[in-house]
Every structure is written in structure tokens, then in C-alpha cells.
Amino acid sequence: MVTFLAGGTGTPKLLDGAEAAFDPATITAVANTGDDVELGGLLVCPDLDTVLFRGGGVLDRETWWGIDDDTTATHAELGRIAAAAGLDDGPRYLPPDRQTAGRRLARWRRFSGVAEFMEIGDRDRAVHLTRTSLLDEGSTLTEATHRLSDAFDLTVDLLPMSDDPVATIVHTEAGAMHFQEYWVARRAAPAVEDVEFRGAASADPTPAVRDALDGPVVIGPSNPVTSVGPIRALPGVEAALDDTPVVAVSPFIEDQVFSGPAADLMRGVGLDPSTAGVAEAYPFADAFVLDDADGTALDRPVVRTDTRIDGPDDARRVTRAVADALAEVR
Ligand code: GDP
């Protein structure tokens, strides 16, 4: 049994190799839900869905979100209607009193569907509709995710980190905003002052997540602040990680990030944007996988390989390094 903590790019890339190296039936992926939003009444879970679509063989591997070759007719029409009606394109938050009314799971991240500031494909939307309807019928997010996993023929066990609301709020020079406003609407432009995981202190990791954290854990090359941060902010998760073998793959080569806003976010929370900063952020990691070109000296065992993952062969190579690192610390 092995558990991967997943955001929406680095760890899903690694999972391509993990399925080859480990028996898929023994792999659990715990996905961050701090990035989730309610958009036009539908709960959108980007990190869960990247793992879901990858496992189902339908992921758009150019963007690492959405379904390959999906159409966007509904999204385009939402934009057309909003423009014709003189409605600005947002992001359009629901009013403050509505942020904590309605669906509890959507707290602090409820957006109107007018103009739809995130691009939701047509087939992608069917997933959000099914998930939200299952929640309305009384399912937990964990149960709804299991149903969707069946629909996409997943071999790995995919779990949301929690069935409670946790919202990643980025505090910036331009004010506080949900992560999706910071990343999708503002392209990470405003300087980051702090990152808050609203709700985390009173959210619980699910029983399935607690069980999954009893075995060895792999933290793929995901964003330490906004992908791994919400998971570790849940009560009990850090203690569980302290007590179990943990291997982390760096999303950096020294101070060069592979992609995305990890460096700006790390700087914003006072971490050095580098492999050294990742190691500081993960005191519970027992070993690291670093790139061959990464000379960072760490106080824990290191296995080096080429950590760029551009396809299944790369993913298998990095997974072998992860397995070697795990063997050193188990
Ligand atoms: P997000 O939810 O889309 O932000 O995705 P994650 O948090 O899962 O992954 C983002 C991180 O993946 C970024 O910090 C990148 O540096 C890292 N990353 C992307 N591609 C690669 C790669 O090929 N190799 C490694 N080592 N890291 C990568």
C-alpha cells in the first residue's frame, strides 16, 4: 500500500509511473480540495478531477486540467450572454452573507455562473453536475468521488482530503481572494502576502484518509503551499506524516520551478522558493528525490534522477527513484 498526496499537475504526472511500479490496487491518491469552488451552483474540484481524468485516460495533457478534446459550447454561450447583457466577467463572488449559506462544502468559495470565469468544458461540466447532484442527494464528497471513479474506471483509490469545507484564500497586495481568482483570473500577478486555509482547523481528514496515512506516503512534485498545504493543515495530518515513512519529490531544480506559481506562493509565506525551502516546509519528509542537476545539500537521504516528467517513461524513472528512497527509510 502506498499513498500519494496530490495537487493537479506534478503528482498526477508521477502517477503515470506509479501505476507501473506498484500494484494499482494498492495505490491511494489523496487530493487537495482547497482549490475547489462552487461555480453557478456546481462544485468544481480541479485536483480531484485531474487525477480522475488521468486515471480514466481522458485528461487533457497539454493543460493538465479538463477532458481532452472537450467542447466548450456552454461556456462560450455563458460568456456571450453576459457580454450582450452588459454583465462584467468577474470573477463574480456571491454576496458575503451567501458565502456561508447554502451548501456547507462550498463555504467561502461560492461564485456566480454569470460569464463563468473558469473555462468548464461540456463533458467536464457533466462531472460537476453529477458530483453536485450526488451531494444534494445526501452523499459525502468521498462517496461521490467513488461513484465518479467507477464511471471513469479508475484503478487507484481516489480520496478527497476531507468531506468538510476548506478554502484556500490568497492574501495579496490587491486584497484577499480565493486561489482560483488569484491563479485563473489574475494569472498570479498580485504579490502574495499570506495564504490561509479557511476552515481547515475545524475540518477533519476523512477516516479513509487517516487509514491511507498509516502506510508509506509519497508527496509528488506538487505545490507545497496550495496543493500540499491544505492537506497538512487538517488536524492530525502532520502527526500522521511524522509517524510514517514519507518521501517527497521536489517541484524545483534548486531555485528553478518547473511550472506554476509555487515560487511566488512560497515567497509569500516566508519560505525560500527552492528545493531547500521545500525541505524546510516538509519536516516530516524522511527522504527526497531531487533532480540530477540539483546540488542542494539536505540533512535527509536523497536519491537523484532526472525529475522532468514529460511522459510515462519519465514517470516510471522518477517512480523508481521514489521506490529507492522509500526502501532507504522504511
Ligand atoms: P497544481 O494543482 O496544478 O498547482 O499542481 P501541483 O501542485 O500538483 O503541481 C505543481 C507543481 O508541479 C509545480 O510547482 C511544478 O514545479 C511541478 N512540476 C510540474 N511539472 C513537473 C515535472 O515534470 N517535474 C517535477 N519535478 N515537477 C514538476
Coordinates of C-alpha atoms and ligand atoms in Angstrom, one line a residue:
M1 CA 0.0 0.0 0.0
V2 CA 1.3 3.5 -0.9
T3 CA -0.4 6.9 -0.7
F4 CA 0.2 9.9 -2.9
L5 CA -0.7 13.4 -1.8
A6 CA -1.9 15.1 -5.0
G7 CA -2.4 18.6 -6.4
G8 CA -3.3 19.0 -10.1
T9 CA -0.1 18.7 -12.1
G10 CA 3.1 17.3 -10.5
T11 CA 1.7 14.3 -8.6
P12 CA -0.7 13.3 -11.4
K13 CA 2.3 13.3 -13.7
L14 CA 4.1 11.0 -11.3
L15 CA 1.0 8.7 -11.0
D16 CA 1.6 7.6 -14.6
G17 CA 4.7 5.8 -13.4
A18 CA 3.4 4.7 -10.1
E19 CA 0.8 2.5 -11.7
A20 CA 3.6 0.7 -13.5
A21 CA 5.8 0.3 -10.4
F22 CA 3.3 -0.5 -7.7
D23 CA 0.2 -2.7 -7.9
P24 CA -2.5 -0.1 -8.9
A25 CA -5.0 -1.7 -6.4
T26 CA -2.6 -0.8 -3.6
I27 CA -2.3 2.9 -4.6
T28 CA -4.3 5.7 -2.9
A29 CA -4.3 9.3 -4.1
V30 CA -5.4 11.9 -1.6
A31 CA -6.4 15.1 -3.5
N32 CA -6.3 18.6 -2.2
T33 CA -9.7 20.3 -2.1
G34 CA -8.7 23.8 -1.1
D35 CA -8.7 24.8 -4.8
D36 CA -12.4 23.7 -5.2
V37 CA -15.1 26.3 -5.9
E38 CA -18.8 26.4 -6.3
L39 CA -19.5 27.9 -9.7
G40 CA -23.0 28.6 -10.8
G41 CA -24.2 26.1 -8.1
L42 CA -21.8 23.3 -9.3
L43 CA -19.0 22.1 -7.1
V44 CA -15.8 22.1 -9.2
C45 CA -12.9 20.1 -7.7
P46 CA -9.9 20.7 -10.0
D47 CA -7.3 18.5 -8.3
L48 CA -9.7 15.5 -7.8
D49 CA -10.7 15.8 -11.4
T50 CA -7.2 15.9 -12.8
V51 CA -6.5 12.6 -11.0
L52 CA -9.9 11.3 -12.1
F53 CA -9.5 12.2 -15.8
R54 CA -5.9 10.9 -15.8
G55 CA -7.0 7.6 -14.4
G56 CA -9.8 7.4 -16.9
G57 CA -7.4 8.1 -19.8
V58 CA -9.3 11.3 -20.9
L59 CA -7.2 14.0 -19.3
D60 CA -6.1 17.0 -21.5
R61 CA -2.3 16.5 -21.1
E62 CA -1.5 19.9 -22.6
T63 CA -3.2 21.8 -19.7
W64 CA -3.3 19.1 -17.0
W65 CA -6.9 20.0 -16.4
G66 CA -10.2 19.2 -18.2
I67 CA -11.0 16.5 -20.7
D68 CA -9.1 16.0 -23.9
D69 CA -10.9 17.4 -27.0
D70 CA -13.8 18.6 -24.9
T71 CA -16.1 21.2 -26.4
T72 CA -16.9 24.5 -24.7
A73 CA -20.3 25.4 -26.1
T74 CA -22.0 26.1 -22.8
H75 CA -19.0 28.1 -21.5
A76 CA -18.9 30.2 -24.7
E77 CA -22.6 30.9 -24.6
L78 CA -22.4 32.0 -20.9
G79 CA -19.7 34.5 -22.0
R80 CA -21.8 35.7 -24.9
I81 CA -24.9 36.2 -22.8
A82 CA -23.0 38.1 -20.1
A83 CA -21.3 40.4 -22.7
A84 CA -24.6 41.0 -24.5
A85 CA -26.4 41.7 -21.2
G86 CA -23.6 44.2 -20.1
L87 CA -22.6 41.9 -17.2
D88 CA -18.9 42.1 -16.3
D89 CA -17.0 38.9 -16.5
G90 CA -15.9 38.7 -12.9
P91 CA -14.9 36.5 -11.0
R92 CA -18.3 37.2 -9.5
Y93 CA -18.4 36.1 -5.9
L94 CA -21.8 35.5 -4.3
P95 CA -22.6 38.2 -1.7
P96 CA -20.8 37.8 1.7
D97 CA -23.8 36.5 3.5
R98 CA -24.3 33.9 0.8
Q99 CA -20.7 32.6 1.2
T100 CA -21.7 30.8 4.4
A101 CA -25.3 30.0 3.5
G102 CA -26.3 27.1 1.3
R103 CA -24.1 24.1 0.6
R104 CA -21.7 23.8 3.6
L105 CA -18.9 22.2 1.5
A106 CA -18.8 25.3 -0.7
R107 CA -18.3 27.9 2.1
W108 CA -16.0 30.9 1.3
R109 CA -15.7 30.0 -2.4
R110 CA -19.1 30.5 -3.9
F111 CA -19.2 32.2 -7.3
S112 CA -22.0 33.0 -9.6
G113 CA -22.0 31.3 -13.0
V114 CA -22.6 34.6 -14.9
A115 CA -19.8 34.8 -17.5
E116 CA -18.1 31.7 -15.9
F117 CA -14.6 33.0 -15.2
M118 CA -13.2 29.4 -15.2
E119 CA -13.4 27.5 -18.5
I120 CA -15.5 24.5 -17.9
G121 CA -15.8 22.0 -20.9
D122 CA -19.1 20.4 -21.8
R123 CA -18.2 16.9 -20.8
D124 CA -16.3 18.2 -17.8
R125 CA -19.5 20.0 -16.7
A126 CA -21.3 16.7 -16.7
V127 CA -18.9 15.5 -13.9
H128 CA -19.6 18.6 -11.8
L129 CA -23.3 18.2 -12.3
T130 CA -23.2 14.5 -11.3
R131 CA -21.0 15.3 -8.3
T132 CA -23.1 18.2 -7.1
S133 CA -26.3 16.2 -7.6
L134 CA -24.9 13.3 -5.6
L135 CA -24.1 15.7 -2.8
D136 CA -27.6 17.1 -3.0
E137 CA -29.0 13.5 -2.7
G138 CA -27.0 13.2 0.5
S139 CA -23.7 11.6 -0.5
T140 CA -20.4 12.9 1.0
L141 CA -17.7 14.1 -1.3
T142 CA -15.8 10.9 -0.7
E143 CA -18.9 8.8 -1.8
A144 CA -19.5 11.0 -4.8
T145 CA -15.8 10.6 -5.8
H146 CA -16.1 6.8 -5.5
R147 CA -19.1 6.9 -7.9
L148 CA -17.2 9.1 -10.4
S149 CA -14.1 6.8 -10.0
D150 CA -16.3 3.9 -11.1
A151 CA -17.6 5.9 -14.0
F152 CA -14.1 6.6 -15.2
D153 CA -12.8 3.0 -14.4
L154 CA -10.1 4.2 -12.0
T155 CA -7.7 1.5 -10.7
V156 CA -6.2 3.7 -8.0
D157 CA -8.3 4.7 -4.9
L158 CA -9.0 8.4 -5.2
L159 CA -10.0 10.3 -2.0
P160 CA -10.7 13.9 -1.3
M161 CA -8.7 15.1 1.7
S162 CA -11.8 16.0 3.6
D163 CA -15.6 16.0 3.4
D164 CA -15.6 19.4 5.2
P165 CA -15.1 22.8 3.6
V166 CA -11.5 24.2 3.3
A167 CA -10.9 27.2 1.1
T168 CA -7.5 28.4 0.0
I169 CA -7.6 32.2 0.3
V170 CA -4.6 34.1 -1.0
H171 CA -3.9 37.4 0.7
T172 CA -2.3 39.7 -1.7
E173 CA -1.4 43.4 -2.2
A174 CA -4.7 43.6 -4.1
G175 CA -6.7 42.1 -1.3
A176 CA -7.8 38.6 -0.2
M177 CA -9.1 36.3 -2.9
H178 CA -9.8 32.6 -3.5
F179 CA -6.9 30.7 -5.1
Q180 CA -8.9 30.4 -8.4
E181 CA -9.2 34.2 -8.6
Y182 CA -5.5 34.6 -7.9
W183 CA -4.5 31.9 -10.4
V184 CA -7.1 31.7 -13.1
A185 CA -8.4 35.3 -13.3
R186 CA -5.3 37.2 -12.2
R187 CA -2.6 34.9 -13.5
A188 CA -0.7 35.1 -10.2
A189 CA 0.1 38.8 -10.8
P190 CA -0.7 40.3 -7.4
A191 CA 2.2 40.0 -4.8
V192 CA 1.3 37.3 -2.2
E193 CA 1.4 38.4 1.4
D194 CA 0.0 35.2 3.1
V195 CA -2.0 32.1 2.3
E196 CA -4.9 31.0 4.5
F197 CA -6.7 27.6 4.5
R198 CA -10.0 28.8 5.8
G199 CA -12.0 26.1 7.7
A200 CA -9.0 23.8 8.0
A201 CA -8.8 23.9 11.8
S202 CA -12.3 22.6 12.1
A203 CA -12.2 20.3 9.1
D204 CA -11.4 16.6 9.5
P205 CA -9.4 14.4 7.2
T206 CA -11.8 11.5 6.4
P207 CA -11.5 8.1 8.0
A208 CA -10.3 6.8 4.7
V209 CA -7.6 9.4 4.5
R210 CA -6.5 8.6 8.1
D211 CA -6.2 4.9 7.1
A212 CA -4.2 5.9 4.0
L213 CA -1.8 7.9 6.1
D214 CA -1.0 4.8 8.2
G215 CA 1.2 3.5 5.3
P216 CA 4.1 5.0 3.4
V217 CA 3.4 8.3 1.8
V218 CA 4.7 9.9 -1.4
I219 CA 4.5 13.7 -1.8
G220 CA 4.8 14.1 -5.5
P221 CA 6.3 17.3 -7.1
S222 CA 3.3 19.4 -6.1
N223 CA 3.0 22.9 -5.0
P224 CA 4.0 22.8 -1.3
V225 CA 1.8 25.8 -0.4
T226 CA -1.5 25.5 -2.2
S227 CA -1.6 21.8 -3.0
V228 CA 0.1 20.1 -0.1
G229 CA -0.5 23.0 2.4
P230 CA -4.3 22.4 2.7
I231 CA -3.8 18.6 3.3
R232 CA -1.2 19.1 6.1
A233 CA -3.3 21.9 7.7
L234 CA -6.0 19.3 8.6
P235 CA -5.9 18.3 12.2
G236 CA -3.9 15.2 12.7
V237 CA -2.3 15.0 9.3
E238 CA 1.1 16.3 10.4
A239 CA 1.3 13.9 13.3
A240 CA 0.4 11.1 10.9
L241 CA 3.1 12.1 8.5
D242 CA 5.6 12.3 11.3
D243 CA 4.8 8.7 12.2
T244 CA 5.0 7.1 8.8
P245 CA 7.7 6.9 6.1
V246 CA 7.4 9.9 3.8
V247 CA 9.3 10.6 0.5
A248 CA 9.0 13.9 -1.3
V249 CA 9.8 14.8 -4.9
S250 CA 11.0 18.4 -5.4
P251 CA 9.0 20.5 -7.8
F252 CA 12.2 22.6 -8.2
I253 CA 15.7 22.2 -9.5
E254 CA 17.5 24.2 -6.8
D255 CA 15.7 27.6 -7.3
Q256 CA 14.1 26.8 -10.7
V257 CA 10.5 25.8 -10.6
F258 CA 9.2 23.5 -13.3
S259 CA 5.9 25.4 -13.7
G260 CA 3.1 27.3 -12.0
P261 CA 3.0 29.8 -9.1
A262 CA 4.8 27.7 -6.4
A263 CA 7.8 30.2 -6.2
D264 CA 5.6 33.3 -5.6
L265 CA 3.4 31.5 -3.1
M266 CA 6.4 30.1 -1.2
R267 CA 8.0 33.6 -1.0
G268 CA 4.6 35.0 0.2
V269 CA 4.5 32.6 3.1
G270 CA 8.2 33.2 4.0
L271 CA 9.7 30.1 2.5
D272 CA 12.7 30.1 0.2
P273 CA 11.4 29.4 -3.3
S274 CA 13.7 26.4 -3.9
T275 CA 14.3 22.7 -3.0
A276 CA 15.8 23.9 0.3
G277 CA 12.5 25.7 1.0
V278 CA 10.5 22.6 0.1
A279 CA 12.6 20.6 2.6
E280 CA 12.0 23.2 5.3
A281 CA 8.3 23.0 4.5
Y282 CA 8.3 19.2 4.9
P283 CA 10.0 18.5 8.3
F284 CA 8.1 15.1 8.2
A285 CA 9.7 14.0 5.0
D286 CA 12.2 11.2 5.6
A287 CA 13.9 11.3 2.2
F288 CA 13.8 13.4 -1.0
V289 CA 14.0 12.7 -4.7
L290 CA 15.9 15.6 -6.4
D291 CA 17.0 16.3 -10.0
D292 CA 20.5 15.2 -11.1
A293 CA 21.3 18.9 -11.6
D294 CA 20.1 19.8 -8.1
G295 CA 23.0 20.2 -5.8
T296 CA 21.0 21.2 -2.7
A297 CA 22.6 19.7 0.4
L298 CA 19.9 18.2 2.7
D299 CA 20.0 16.7 6.1
R300 CA 18.0 13.7 4.9
P301 CA 18.7 10.9 2.4
V302 CA 18.5 12.0 -1.2
V303 CA 18.0 9.9 -4.4
R304 CA 18.8 11.8 -7.6
T305 CA 17.4 11.3 -11.1
D306 CA 16.2 13.4 -14.0
T307 CA 13.0 14.6 -12.4
R308 CA 11.4 16.2 -15.5
I309 CA 8.3 14.2 -16.3
D310 CA 7.2 14.5 -19.9
G311 CA 5.5 11.2 -20.3
P312 CA 5.2 7.7 -18.9
D313 CA 8.9 6.7 -19.3
D314 CA 9.9 9.8 -17.3
A315 CA 7.2 9.0 -14.7
R316 CA 8.5 5.4 -14.4
R317 CA 12.0 6.6 -13.9
V318 CA 11.0 9.1 -11.2
T319 CA 8.8 6.4 -9.5
R320 CA 11.8 4.1 -9.4
A321 CA 13.7 6.8 -7.6
V322 CA 10.8 7.2 -5.2
A323 CA 10.8 3.5 -4.5
D324 CA 14.5 3.5 -3.9
A325 CA 14.1 6.4 -1.4
L326 CA 11.2 4.6 0.3
A327 CA 13.4 1.5 0.7
E328 CA 16.0 3.6 2.5
V329 CA 13.7 4.9 5.1
R330 CA 11.2 2.1 5.7
Ligands
GDP1 P1 -1.4 22.4 -9.4 O1 -2.6 22.0 -8.5 O2 -1.8 22.5 -10.9 O3 -0.7 23.6 -8.9 O4 -0.4 21.2 -9.4 P2 0.5 20.6 -8.4 O5 0.6 21.3 -7.1 O6 0.3 19.1 -8.3 O7 1.9 20.7 -9.2 C1 2.5 21.9 -9.4 C2 4.0 21.7 -9.3 O8 4.4 20.7 -10.2 C3 4.8 23.0 -9.7 O9 5.3 23.5 -8.6 C4 5.8 22.4 -10.7 O10 7.1 22.9 -10.4 C5 5.7 20.9 -10.5 N1 6.0 20.2 -11.8 C6 5.4 20.3 -12.9 N2 5.9 19.5 -13.9 C7 7.0 18.9 -13.3 C8 7.9 17.9 -13.7 O11 8.0 17.5 -14.8 N3 8.9 17.5 -12.8 C9 8.8 18.0 -11.5 N4 9.8 17.5 -10.6 N5 8.0 18.9 -11.0 C10 7.0 19.3 -11.9

